Amino acid sequence: MPQPVGPGATAPPPAAPAAPEAVLAALERTTDQIIGREDLLDRLREGRPLRIKFGVDLTAPDLHLGHAVNLWMMRVLQDQGHTVIFLLGDTTSRIGDPTGRSTTRPVLTEEQIRENAESFLAQVTRVLRSEPELLRIRRNSEWFDEMGVPGLLRELSLVTHAHLVSRDMFRARLAAGSEIAMHELIYPVLQGFDSVALDSDLTIVGTDQLFNEAMGRELQVKHGQRPQTVITSTVTPGLDGGPKQSKSLGNYVPLCASPGEKFGRLMTLQDELVGTWARVYTDLPLAQCAELGRRADAGGAAARDAKLDLAEAVVRRHDGADAARHSREEFVRVFSAGERPTDMTPLPLEPGTRTALDLVLAARPELSRSAARRLLSGGAVTLEDSRLREAEEEVAVRDGQVVKAGRRRWFRIEMP
Amino acid sequence: MPQPVGPGATAPPPAAPAAPEAVLAALERTTDQIIGREDLLDRLREGRPLRIKFGVDLTAPDLHLGHAVNLWMMRVLQDQGHTVIFLLGDTTSRIGDPTGRSTTRPVLTEEQIRENAESFLAQVTRVLRSEPELLRIRRNSEWFDEMGVPGLLRELSLVTHAHLVSRDMFRARLAAGSEIAMHELIYPVLQGFDSVALDSDLTIVGTDQLFNEAMGRELQVKHGQRPQTVITSTVTPGLDGGPKQSKSLGNYVPLCASPGEKFGRLMTLQDELVGTWARVYTDLPLAQCAELGRRADAGGAAARDAKLDLAEAVVRRHDGADAARHSREEFVRVFSAGERPTDMTPLPLEPGTRTALDLVLAARPELSRSAARRLLSGGAVTLEDSRLREAEEEVAVRDGQVVKAGRRRWFRIEMP
């Protein structure tokens, strides 16, 4: 598989070696829980490249700023010479981790797995370095193909039923009377075995993966290995203050968005979240993050300026200083002048009439129907400066017309 | 693997084809439950050789009259030209079905599997015919080696957690707070898949296997197959009236015992069980079985004569008419005359003293220590006509001495 070259690959050479305590402190800035903290310190002191397991399932390769938190932590370690192992769960993707999902994920074909892997890799190398010694690509079919049924039975013999059903997500499903298919129940054993196969030193995951990775620690011990350290990263509320960034709620900043779109989305952040987002999503000094938070709490122009600083810092981190400065200038120009932006997103449409709801969904396919209805009823949708409020209202559109669907989300209609 | 030639292999050629209803009636004489009865009738009418799955785990190849019930049912079908597939669970034996056991069975080596398989086959061909078209030998590693982890995950995806834990044995263990290892929990799926791999028409099993075989039916349907018929066979109480024949209780008739030993053990049967045992363990007409039961209920000499008839019928079925007649004559001679039998079991011992308990266990290693103590305290143990009652009593033994340990269990000491 080709290794796409993202910004990460062209990043400056590794920073000067930092003291283990300093590396750990950098990680802890965005750490929620850490299991095996002393172990990690010991390992950092060993001076060898650590193996950082970065397991991905290949069903939803659409990353946002929340995912980037883990990537930036791994980037800190890469800059110290440690190796991220980008592990394609091609065997386990054929099952799907049932985490929080009511239905089993669709089974992927080899072709889909390959495509998703490439898309995923292109996104993560926007943050991660891709020198071969710092980023390795593996597939868990390497060991599961070899393991066979008897081997899997041996692994399963190391784990009890009681332990697996203690997973909060399984407990919730059992309590709700939902069914758990057996391939789902054993998923943590498979994910855990990945750590054994890689002799993983560390993995940095979302809280929902903690159970599975703790299973990895257990299996590692049973195989005579030192158990990996598990770090769960900090989760922030979404742009709108909702529990977290989520594609279906539209309250997120996509990693692949243009600098201008990232900037515009960041400017929709709730004032009271500016300090938190600065701490979690930028590399600004902590004192400065706190200062941004205080300015945002003051509201009005101070809050707007704090948010401009935050947005610039986030975009600078991901897309560089020039892009960040240009995005800021463009935003200020449009915002201050009430002008339309110069670089609107093209919106290809067939001629004809459609409902206002369909127009919004054409522009913002990531929204649910109910979220689109709320945009309309909230007055956030305009067509050539006339506001659309009724979801079922029929509207006629022409080539070149401008649609605004949400705060600072501009589209220009393009007809064939 | 060589096919040992037992009495079954030298049996007369198949009986004249019987009507499907007659075949079913013969099976139902020793049937407890039958799932898919009409299906079986339909299949018997098709006129093709049916595939009868006879799955064995290879950890305890020591069969008794209770196991032979299933073998005789299969023999009825072989005599009609149907094929018994003797399926060595070499993959699943590496797990062990946890049925009714508090601990996981030991893992078997390839060598042990081979030895146990040969021992098992030698025993079952005392009843089953062994012509190649009537008895095939397969191993479930044939399909499990090929299946791999992804294949097993697919099978597991067809089964829910709720279904598996509904198995009464698992429920009991969960209720008792016992642990269930995950390889045990999925055992029914593996056993069930054997039916898919063989496209099994029928299987005849003990009640404790009903859940697993019903799982086989379910998986067959999910694979587009017609589900196998499952017959569970009748279980009788043991010789002493205990719940069933069991090696550790010593209340059983081993399939491999000599005709004389079978006969002697059968004569220890509780009077009230004679009718039941006749029905389940002989091929005497049912009216005659009922008659034997009535005579046994009368007690005294009538009961003894009924039991002689029963024992002769059982031994005749397994070892032929001559052996049965000779065993009866020998038994009557010893019993009437109070004489010692002429054919005592040799008991090789090193010179020296040992406790009475150790002496009993040397003669009857199949007994538990507590069962051996009960024999002693019950006055059933003699050494050269002097009774031994105290388990810890030190006894000196000499070459040629006669030990009696239990009713009609005679041994002659042989020293090097």
Tab-separated table of C-alpha atoms in Angstrom, chain A residues 8-265:
chain	number	residue	atom	x	y	z
A	8	GLY	CA	3.201	15.095	8.800
A	9	ALA	CA	5.682	13.608	6.372
A	10	THR	CA	7.171	16.973	5.534
A	11	ALA	CA	7.404	18.049	9.143
A	12	PRO	CA	10.731	19.150	10.602
A	13	PRO	CA	13.140	16.485	11.865
A	14	PRO	CA	12.593	15.100	15.372
A	15	ALA	CA	12.912	17.566	18.196
A	16	ALA	CA	15.874	17.224	20.499
A	17	PRO	CA	15.350	14.276	22.866
A	18	ALA	CA	13.208	15.359	25.778
A	19	ALA	CA	13.368	13.947	29.289
A	20	PRO	CA	10.892	11.081	29.852
A	21	GLU	CA	9.067	13.225	32.417
A	22	ALA	CA	8.657	16.021	29.873
A	23	VAL	CA	7.314	13.619	27.252
A	24	LEU	CA	4.846	12.207	29.732
A	25	ALA	CA	3.776	15.713	30.755
A	26	ALA	CA	3.125	16.576	27.107
A	27	LEU	CA	0.902	13.492	26.819
A	28	GLU	CA	-0.895	14.195	30.063
A	29	ARG	CA	-2.097	17.552	28.775
A	30	THR	CA	-4.737	15.637	26.817
A	31	THR	CA	-4.981	12.472	28.904
A	32	ASP	CA	-8.168	11.344	30.574
A	33	GLN	CA	-6.943	8.076	32.127
A	34	ILE	CA	-3.592	6.354	32.083
A	35	ILE	CA	-3.148	2.713	33.067
A	36	GLY	CA	0.470	1.752	33.598
A	37	ARG	CA	1.883	5.251	34.036
A	38	GLU	CA	5.062	4.173	35.883
A	39	ASP	CA	5.589	1.448	33.316
A	40	LEU	CA	5.502	4.037	30.557
A	41	LEU	CA	8.038	6.204	32.344
A	42	ASP	CA	10.320	3.190	32.764
A	43	ARG	CA	9.989	2.382	29.117
A	44	LEU	CA	10.682	5.941	28.031
A	45	ARG	CA	13.892	5.729	30.063
A	46	GLU	CA	15.021	2.589	28.201
A	47	GLY	CA	15.997	4.667	25.207
A	48	ARG	CA	14.674	2.170	22.641
A	49	PRO	CA	11.918	2.981	20.143
A	50	LEU	CA	8.607	2.059	21.773
A	51	ARG	CA	5.904	0.239	19.814
A	52	ILE	CA	2.712	2.267	19.891
A	53	LYS	CA	-0.292	0.279	18.726
A	54	PHE	CA	-2.683	2.416	16.720
A	55	GLY	CA	-5.498	0.043	15.876
A	56	VAL	CA	-8.135	1.216	13.463
A	57	ASP	CA	-11.281	-0.386	12.296
A	58	LEU	CA	-11.897	0.451	8.723
A	59	THR	CA	-15.574	1.193	8.632
A	60	ALA	CA	-15.689	4.931	9.363
A	61	PRO	CA	-12.572	6.657	8.080
A	62	ASP	CA	-13.773	10.224	8.539
A	63	LEU	CA	-11.724	11.915	11.216
A	64	HIS	CA	-12.305	15.139	13.098
A	65	LEU	CA	-10.422	17.277	15.563
A	66	GLY	CA	-11.401	14.923	18.391
A	67	HIS	CA	-9.591	12.027	16.740
A	68	ALA	CA	-6.607	14.269	16.090
A	69	VAL	CA	-5.976	14.535	19.845
A	70	ASN	CA	-4.693	10.946	19.853
A	71	LEU	CA	-2.743	11.565	16.658
A	72	TRP	CA	-0.962	14.580	18.146
A	73	MET	CA	-0.028	12.561	21.241
A	74	MET	CA	1.443	9.893	18.997
A	75	ARG	CA	3.182	12.629	17.038
A	76	VAL	CA	4.892	13.794	20.238
A	77	LEU	CA	6.250	10.279	20.639
A	78	GLN	CA	7.258	9.970	16.983
A	79	ASP	CA	9.254	13.158	17.375
A	80	GLN	CA	11.174	11.298	20.095
A	81	GLY	CA	11.906	8.431	17.720
A	82	HIS	CA	9.138	6.044	18.793
A	83	THR	CA	7.241	3.950	16.289
A	84	VAL	CA	3.513	4.134	15.626
A	85	ILE	CA	2.147	0.878	14.277
A	86	PHE	CA	-0.887	1.714	12.178
A	87	LEU	CA	-2.793	-1.514	12.566
A	88	LEU	CA	-5.514	-2.222	10.054
A	89	GLY	CA	-8.076	-4.422	11.733
A	90	ASP	CA	-8.896	-6.190	8.516
A	91	THR	CA	-9.956	-9.371	10.305
A	92	THR	CA	-11.825	-7.589	13.064
A	93	SER	CA	-13.352	-5.091	10.635
A	94	ARG	CA	-15.095	-8.025	9.126
A	95	ILE	CA	-16.860	-8.262	12.487
A	96	GLY	CA	-17.102	-4.693	13.635
A	97	ASP	CA	-16.788	-3.567	17.206
A	98	PRO	CA	-20.335	-3.286	18.443
A	99	THR	CA	-19.477	-0.309	20.655
A	100	GLY	CA	-22.600	1.704	21.168
A	101	ARG	CA	-24.172	0.514	17.976
A	102	SER	CA	-27.491	-1.209	17.912
A	103	THR	CA	-26.807	-3.028	14.702
A	104	THR	CA	-23.849	-5.008	13.558
A	105	ARG	CA	-21.729	-3.169	11.054
A	106	PRO	CA	-21.803	-4.233	7.446
A	107	VAL	CA	-19.171	-6.717	6.413
A	108	LEU	CA	-16.454	-5.108	4.285
A	109	THR	CA	-14.977	-6.529	1.129
A	110	GLU	CA	-11.213	-6.668	0.610
A	111	GLU	CA	-11.570	-3.812	-1.910
A	112	GLN	CA	-13.477	-1.624	0.582
A	113	ILE	CA	-10.924	-2.397	3.269
A	114	ARG	CA	-8.128	-1.285	0.948
A	115	GLU	CA	-9.911	1.920	-0.038
A	116	ASN	CA	-10.839	2.785	3.526
A	117	ALA	CA	-7.303	2.062	4.674
A	118	GLU	CA	-5.896	4.470	2.107
A	119	SER	CA	-8.385	7.152	3.009
A	120	PHE	CA	-7.654	6.627	6.693
A	121	LEU	CA	-3.923	6.780	6.180
A	122	ALA	CA	-4.194	9.969	4.122
A	123	GLN	CA	-6.042	11.563	7.018
A	124	VAL	CA	-3.780	10.414	9.847
A	125	THR	CA	-0.626	11.480	8.011
A	126	ARG	CA	-1.930	15.020	8.157
A	127	VAL	CA	-0.679	14.753	11.741
A	128	LEU	CA	1.567	11.710	11.971
A	129	ARG	CA	5.020	11.532	10.463
A	130	SER	CA	5.325	8.842	7.833
A	131	GLU	CA	9.013	7.953	7.788
A	132	PRO	CA	9.151	4.141	7.677
A	133	GLU	CA	10.851	3.812	11.064
A	134	LEU	CA	8.221	6.056	12.682
A	135	LEU	CA	5.067	4.698	11.032
A	136	ARG	CA	4.612	1.050	10.211
A	137	ILE	CA	1.550	-0.441	8.620
A	138	ARG	CA	0.359	-3.879	9.704
A	139	ARG	CA	-2.828	-5.882	9.300
A	140	ASN	CA	-4.197	-8.156	11.982
A	141	SER	CA	-4.940	-10.811	9.375
A	142	GLU	CA	-1.184	-11.437	9.556
A	143	TRP	CA	-1.702	-13.280	12.832
A	144	PHE	CA	-5.350	-14.241	12.690
A	145	ASP	CA	-4.905	-16.047	9.364
A	146	GLU	CA	-2.149	-18.085	10.929
A	147	MET	CA	-3.846	-18.613	14.276
A	148	GLY	CA	-6.652	-20.858	13.049
A	149	VAL	CA	-9.562	-22.188	15.066
A	150	PRO	CA	-7.441	-24.118	17.603
A	151	GLY	CA	-5.346	-21.026	18.272
A	152	LEU	CA	-8.379	-18.850	18.782
A	153	LEU	CA	-9.833	-21.431	21.153
A	154	ARG	CA	-6.639	-21.274	23.182
A	155	GLU	CA	-6.942	-17.494	23.479
A	156	LEU	CA	-10.614	-17.789	24.399
A	157	SER	CA	-9.692	-20.277	27.119
A	158	LEU	CA	-7.771	-17.473	28.840
A	159	VAL	CA	-10.879	-15.312	29.230
A	160	THR	CA	-14.036	-15.873	31.211
A	161	HIS	CA	-17.602	-15.193	30.197
A	162	ALA	CA	-18.144	-13.146	33.352
A	163	HIS	CA	-15.292	-10.844	32.448
A	164	LEU	CA	-16.564	-10.140	28.947
A	165	VAL	CA	-20.140	-9.465	29.926
A	166	SER	CA	-18.894	-7.064	32.598
A	167	ARG	CA	-18.109	-4.600	29.787
A	168	ASP	CA	-20.468	-1.700	30.403
A	169	MET	CA	-21.682	-1.629	26.835
A	170	PHE	CA	-22.580	-5.336	26.943
A	171	ARG	CA	-24.192	-4.926	30.364
A	172	ALA	CA	-26.325	-2.110	28.991
A	173	ARG	CA	-27.392	-4.178	26.020
A	174	LEU	CA	-28.203	-7.185	28.188
A	175	ALA	CA	-30.167	-4.988	30.578
A	176	ALA	CA	-32.097	-3.539	27.635
A	177	GLY	CA	-32.897	-7.041	26.417
A	178	SER	CA	-30.908	-6.455	23.236
A	179	GLU	CA	-29.162	-9.337	21.586
A	180	ILE	CA	-25.405	-9.739	21.488
A	181	ALA	CA	-24.112	-11.908	18.707
A	182	MET	CA	-21.268	-14.147	19.796
A	183	HIS	CA	-18.753	-12.666	17.387
A	184	GLU	CA	-19.384	-9.311	19.037
A	185	LEU	CA	-18.906	-10.711	22.518
A	186	ILE	CA	-15.448	-12.030	21.720
A	187	TYR	CA	-14.357	-8.854	19.922
A	188	PRO	CA	-12.350	-7.602	22.955
A	189	VAL	CA	-10.331	-10.833	22.946
A	190	LEU	CA	-9.392	-10.310	19.310
A	191	GLN	CA	-8.535	-6.652	19.814
A	192	GLY	CA	-6.618	-7.604	22.937
A	193	PHE	CA	-4.648	-10.224	21.086
A	194	ASP	CA	-3.455	-7.573	18.650
A	195	SER	CA	-1.424	-6.152	21.536
A	196	VAL	CA	0.127	-9.577	22.134
A	197	ALA	CA	0.973	-10.028	18.461
A	198	LEU	CA	2.647	-6.609	18.322
A	199	ASP	CA	4.175	-6.811	21.817
A	200	SER	CA	2.651	-3.364	22.201
A	201	ASP	CA	4.253	-0.923	24.658
A	202	LEU	CA	1.526	1.689	24.527
A	203	THR	CA	-1.781	2.495	22.956
A	204	ILE	CA	-3.690	5.766	22.982
A	205	VAL	CA	-7.426	5.351	22.517
A	206	GLY	CA	-10.861	6.752	23.162
A	207	THR	CA	-12.560	5.890	26.446
A	208	ASP	CA	-14.853	3.449	24.635
A	209	GLN	CA	-11.829	1.286	23.859
A	210	LEU	CA	-10.558	1.074	27.427
A	211	PHE	CA	-12.141	-2.314	28.142
A	212	ASN	CA	-10.721	-3.875	24.996
A	213	GLU	CA	-7.247	-2.526	25.635
A	214	ALA	CA	-7.320	-3.632	29.268
A	215	MET	CA	-8.121	-7.085	27.861
A	216	GLY	CA	-4.985	-6.667	25.787
A	217	ARG	CA	-2.978	-6.058	28.969
A	218	GLU	CA	-4.432	-9.203	30.522
A	219	LEU	CA	-3.637	-11.361	27.509
A	220	GLN	CA	-0.130	-9.899	27.296
A	221	VAL	CA	0.529	-10.940	30.896
A	222	LYS	CA	-0.805	-14.431	30.161
A	223	HIS	CA	1.603	-14.622	27.245
A	224	GLY	CA	4.524	-13.558	29.426
A	225	GLN	CA	4.691	-10.005	28.085
A	226	ARG	CA	4.880	-6.740	29.976
A	227	PRO	CA	1.426	-5.197	29.671
A	228	GLN	CA	1.031	-2.166	27.452
A	229	THR	CA	0.297	1.224	28.929
A	230	VAL	CA	-3.186	2.408	27.968
A	231	ILE	CA	-3.934	6.104	27.658
A	232	THR	CA	-7.420	7.371	27.033
A	233	SER	CA	-7.502	10.853	25.629
A	234	THR	CA	-9.514	13.858	26.730
A	235	VAL	CA	-12.885	14.297	25.047
A	236	THR	CA	-14.335	17.794	24.704
A	237	PRO	CA	-17.911	18.855	24.051
A	238	GLY	CA	-18.783	19.573	20.416
A	239	LEU	CA	-18.862	23.055	18.866
A	240	ASP	CA	-22.450	23.508	20.038
A	241	GLY	CA	-21.779	22.261	23.580
A	242	GLY	CA	-23.218	18.804	22.792
A	243	PRO	CA	-21.530	15.826	24.468
A	244	LYS	CA	-18.836	15.467	21.813
A	245	GLN	CA	-18.032	16.173	18.194
A	246	SER	CA	-20.148	14.016	15.953
A	247	LYS	CA	-20.685	13.861	12.259
A	248	SER	CA	-24.400	13.305	12.485
A	249	LEU	CA	-24.872	16.350	14.708
A	250	GLY	CA	-22.710	18.514	12.456
A	251	ASN	CA	-20.940	19.975	15.522
A	252	TYR	CA	-17.410	18.949	14.535
A	253	VAL	CA	-14.331	20.138	12.688
A	254	PRO	CA	-13.296	17.648	9.993
A	255	LEU	CA	-9.588	16.976	9.698
A	256	CYS	CA	-9.832	17.092	5.918
A	257	ALA	CA	-11.750	20.366	5.688
A	258	SER	CA	-10.057	23.315	4.001
A	259	PRO	CA	-8.339	25.791	6.345
A	260	GLY	CA	-11.160	28.273	5.639
A	261	GLU	CA	-13.849	25.759	6.541
A	262	LYS	CA	-12.015	24.687	9.692
A	263	PHE	CA	-11.713	28.341	10.671
A	264	GLY	CA	-15.368	29.073	10.000
A	265	ARG	CA	-16.513	26.060	11.986
